[in-house]
Coordinates of C-alpha atoms in Angstrom, one line a residue:
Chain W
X119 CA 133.4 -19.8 46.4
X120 CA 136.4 -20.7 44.8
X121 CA 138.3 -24.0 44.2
X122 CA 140.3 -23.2 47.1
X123 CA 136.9 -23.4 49.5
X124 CA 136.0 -26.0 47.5
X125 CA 139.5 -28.0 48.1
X126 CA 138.9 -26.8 52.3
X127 CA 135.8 -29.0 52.1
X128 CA 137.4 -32.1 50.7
X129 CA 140.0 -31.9 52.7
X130 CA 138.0 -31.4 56.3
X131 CA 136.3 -35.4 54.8
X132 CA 139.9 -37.0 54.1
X133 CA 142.7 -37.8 55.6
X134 CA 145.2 -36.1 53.2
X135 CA 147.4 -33.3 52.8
X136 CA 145.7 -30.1 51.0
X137 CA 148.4 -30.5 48.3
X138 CA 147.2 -34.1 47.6
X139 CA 143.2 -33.0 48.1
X140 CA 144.3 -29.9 45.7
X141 CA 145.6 -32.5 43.0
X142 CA 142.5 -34.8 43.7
X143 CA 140.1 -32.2 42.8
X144 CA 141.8 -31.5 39.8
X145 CA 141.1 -34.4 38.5
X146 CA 137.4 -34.5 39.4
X147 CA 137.1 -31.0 37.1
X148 CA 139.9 -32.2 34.1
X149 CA 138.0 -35.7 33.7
X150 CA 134.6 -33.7 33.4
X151 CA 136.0 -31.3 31.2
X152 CA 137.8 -34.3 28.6
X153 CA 134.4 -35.5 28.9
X154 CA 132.5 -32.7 27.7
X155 CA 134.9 -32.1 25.1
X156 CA 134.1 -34.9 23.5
X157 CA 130.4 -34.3 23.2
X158 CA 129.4 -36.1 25.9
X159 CA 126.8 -35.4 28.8
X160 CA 127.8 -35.0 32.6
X161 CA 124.6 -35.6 34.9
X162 CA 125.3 -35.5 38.3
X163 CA 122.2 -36.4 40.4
X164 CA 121.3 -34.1 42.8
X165 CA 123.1 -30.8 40.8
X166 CA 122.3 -31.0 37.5
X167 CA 123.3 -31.8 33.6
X168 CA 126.1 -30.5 32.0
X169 CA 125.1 -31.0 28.2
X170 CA 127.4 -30.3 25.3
X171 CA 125.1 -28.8 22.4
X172 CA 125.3 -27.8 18.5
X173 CA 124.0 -25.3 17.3
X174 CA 123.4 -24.8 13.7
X175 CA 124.6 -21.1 11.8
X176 CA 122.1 -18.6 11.8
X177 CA 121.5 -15.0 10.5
X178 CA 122.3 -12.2 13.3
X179 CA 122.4 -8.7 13.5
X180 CA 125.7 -6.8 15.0
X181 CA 123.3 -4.4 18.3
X182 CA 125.7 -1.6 17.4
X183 CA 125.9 -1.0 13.7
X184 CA 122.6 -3.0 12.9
X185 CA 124.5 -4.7 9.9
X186 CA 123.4 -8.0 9.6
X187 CA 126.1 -11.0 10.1
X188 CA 126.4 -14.7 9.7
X189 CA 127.2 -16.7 13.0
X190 CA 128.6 -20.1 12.3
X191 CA 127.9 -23.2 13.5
X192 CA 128.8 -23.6 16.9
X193 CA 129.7 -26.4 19.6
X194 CA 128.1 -24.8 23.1
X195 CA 128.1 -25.8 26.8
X196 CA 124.9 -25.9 29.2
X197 CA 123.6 -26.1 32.6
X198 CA 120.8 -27.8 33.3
X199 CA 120.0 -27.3 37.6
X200 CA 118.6 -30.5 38.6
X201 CA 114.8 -30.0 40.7
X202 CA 116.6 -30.7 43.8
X203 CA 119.0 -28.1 43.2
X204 CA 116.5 -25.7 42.2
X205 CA 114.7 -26.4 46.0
X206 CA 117.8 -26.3 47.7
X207 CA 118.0 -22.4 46.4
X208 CA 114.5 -21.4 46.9
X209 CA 113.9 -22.6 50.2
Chain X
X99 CA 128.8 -39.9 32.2
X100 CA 126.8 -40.0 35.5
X101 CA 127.9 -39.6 39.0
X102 CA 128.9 -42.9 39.4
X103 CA 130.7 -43.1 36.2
X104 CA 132.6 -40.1 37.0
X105 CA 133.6 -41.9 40.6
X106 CA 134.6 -44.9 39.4
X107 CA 137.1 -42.8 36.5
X108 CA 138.5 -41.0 39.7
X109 CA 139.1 -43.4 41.3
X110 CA 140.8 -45.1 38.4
X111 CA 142.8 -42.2 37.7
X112 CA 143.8 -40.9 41.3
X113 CA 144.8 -44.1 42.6
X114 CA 142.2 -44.0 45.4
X115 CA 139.6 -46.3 46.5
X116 CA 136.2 -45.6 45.1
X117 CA 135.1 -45.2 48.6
X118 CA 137.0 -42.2 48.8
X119 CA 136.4 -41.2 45.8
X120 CA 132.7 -40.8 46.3
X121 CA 133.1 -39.0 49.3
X122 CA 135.7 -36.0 47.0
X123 CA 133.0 -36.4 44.0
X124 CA 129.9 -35.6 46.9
X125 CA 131.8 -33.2 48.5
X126 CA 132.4 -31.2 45.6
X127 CA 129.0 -30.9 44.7
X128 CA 127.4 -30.5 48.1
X129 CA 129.2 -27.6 49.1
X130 CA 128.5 -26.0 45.5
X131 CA 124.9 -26.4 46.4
X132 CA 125.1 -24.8 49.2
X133 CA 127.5 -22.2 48.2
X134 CA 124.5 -21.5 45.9
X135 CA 121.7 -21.6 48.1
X136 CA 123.5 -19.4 50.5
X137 CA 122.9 -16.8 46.8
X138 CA 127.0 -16.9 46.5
X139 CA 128.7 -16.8 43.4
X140 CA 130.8 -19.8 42.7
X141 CA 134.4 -19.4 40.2
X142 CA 136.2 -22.2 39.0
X143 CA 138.9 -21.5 36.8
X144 CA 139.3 -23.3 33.6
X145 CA 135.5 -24.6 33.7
X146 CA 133.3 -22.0 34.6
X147 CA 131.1 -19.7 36.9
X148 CA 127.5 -20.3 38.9
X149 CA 126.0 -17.2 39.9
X150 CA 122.2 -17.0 41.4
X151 CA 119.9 -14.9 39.6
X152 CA 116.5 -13.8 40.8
X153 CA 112.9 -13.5 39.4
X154 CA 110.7 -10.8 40.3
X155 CA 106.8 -12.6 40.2
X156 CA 104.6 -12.8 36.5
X157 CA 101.7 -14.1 35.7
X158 CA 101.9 -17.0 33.3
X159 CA 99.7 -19.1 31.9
X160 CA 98.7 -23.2 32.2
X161 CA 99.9 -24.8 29.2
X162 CA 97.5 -27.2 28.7
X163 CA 94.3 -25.5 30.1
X164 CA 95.2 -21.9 29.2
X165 CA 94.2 -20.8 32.7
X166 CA 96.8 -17.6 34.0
X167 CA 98.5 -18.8 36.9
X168 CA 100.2 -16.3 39.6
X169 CA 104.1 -17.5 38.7
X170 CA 106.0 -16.4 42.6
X171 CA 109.3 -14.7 42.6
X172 CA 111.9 -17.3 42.0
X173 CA 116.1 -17.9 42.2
X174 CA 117.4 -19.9 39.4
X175 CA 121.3 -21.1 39.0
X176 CA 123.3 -19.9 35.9
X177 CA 126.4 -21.4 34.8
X178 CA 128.8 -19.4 32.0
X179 CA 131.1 -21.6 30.7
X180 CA 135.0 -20.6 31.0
X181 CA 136.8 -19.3 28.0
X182 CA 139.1 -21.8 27.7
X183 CA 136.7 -24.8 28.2
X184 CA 134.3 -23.0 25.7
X185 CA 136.7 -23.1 23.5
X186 CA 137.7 -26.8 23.8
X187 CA 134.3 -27.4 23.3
X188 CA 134.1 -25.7 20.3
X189 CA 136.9 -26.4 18.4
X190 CA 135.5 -30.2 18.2
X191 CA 132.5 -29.4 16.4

C-alpha cells in the first residue's frame, strides 16, 4: 500500500476530486509529522502511538572493525500498535 | 495529539467540516489496518514504512508467578521511520 491506495480509499467516502483528496491527505500526514517534530505524541485510537523519544549517548561497537565508538545523543521515532491493531493482524 | 485533536487541526487547516474530516482521518487509518492485516507492506513517503513481521512460537515465562507459559506464533506491525522525517526529528533534540 501506497499513498496513492491510500488517497483511492478517501476518495471512494467523499465527494471530491482525487486531486483535492490527494491535497487532503497531505495534510493529515504534514500536521502529524510538525507534530512529531516538535516532541509531541500522536495516539490514534484504534492504530497505535507514534511517540517521539530521547535517547541518551552511549558506548557502541562498529560490527565490522570491532573498534569501539561513541553514539550521540539522539532524538528517535516510535511505533507503538495499539491492542486492537495487534488483533486485527492476528486474527 | 489524539485522534480528535488531529481532526479538529484538519479540519482547521483544509477548510472542511470536521464531519468530513473525521471520515479522511478514519479512512486513513482503517485501510492501513487492514492493508496490514491482509500481511501487506504499507510505504508512505516522507513519514515512513509498516511492514508485518512474524513470530515463530517460544516458551516464555509468567512474570509474576515464574510459571513457563507456551508463548503461540505471533504477527506484530513494525514501523521504520522515513529518512527525512527522522531527521526532522532529530535535528530538534
Amino acid at each position: 500500500m501506497t499513498k496513492v491506495d491510500i488517497i483511492s480509499n478517501v476518495y471512494e467516502k467523499v465527494g471530491f476530486s482525487k486531486k483535492e483528496v490527494a491535497r487532503l491527505v497531505d495534510t493529515v500526514f504534514s500536521i502529524i509529522k510538525e507534530v512529531l517534530e516538535e516532541g509531541e505524541m500522536i495516539k490514534i485510537s484504534g492504530f497505535g502511538n507514534f511517540v517521539v523519544k530521547d535517547k541518551k549517548a552511549r558506548r557502541g561497537r562498529n560490527p565490522q572493525t570491532g573498534k569501539e565508538i561513541e553514539i550521540s545523543a539522539r532524538r528517535i521515532l516510535t511505533f507503538k500498535p495499539s491492542q486492537s491493531l495487534k488483533k486485527a493482524i492476528n486474527s | 495529539m489524539n485522534k480528535a485533536e488531529l481532526i479538529l487541526k484538519v479540519a482547521e487547516k483544509s477548510k472542511v467540516t470536521q464531519k468530513v474530516a473525521k471520515v479522511i482521518v478514519d479512512t486513513i487509518f482503517k485501510g492501513m489496518e487492514e492493508a496490514l492485516a491482509r500481511g501487506e507492506r504499507i510505504e508512505i513517503r516522507g513519514f515512513g514504512s509498516f511492514v508485518v513481521r512474524n513470530y515463530g512460537a517460544y516458551k516464555g515465562r509468567n512474570p509474576k508467578t515464574g510459571e513457563v507459559v507456551d508463548v503461540p506464533p505471533k504477527k506484530l506491525p513494525f514501523f521504520k521511520v522515513g529518512k527525512e522525517l527522522k531527521e526532522r526529528i532529530n535535528s530538534r533534540s
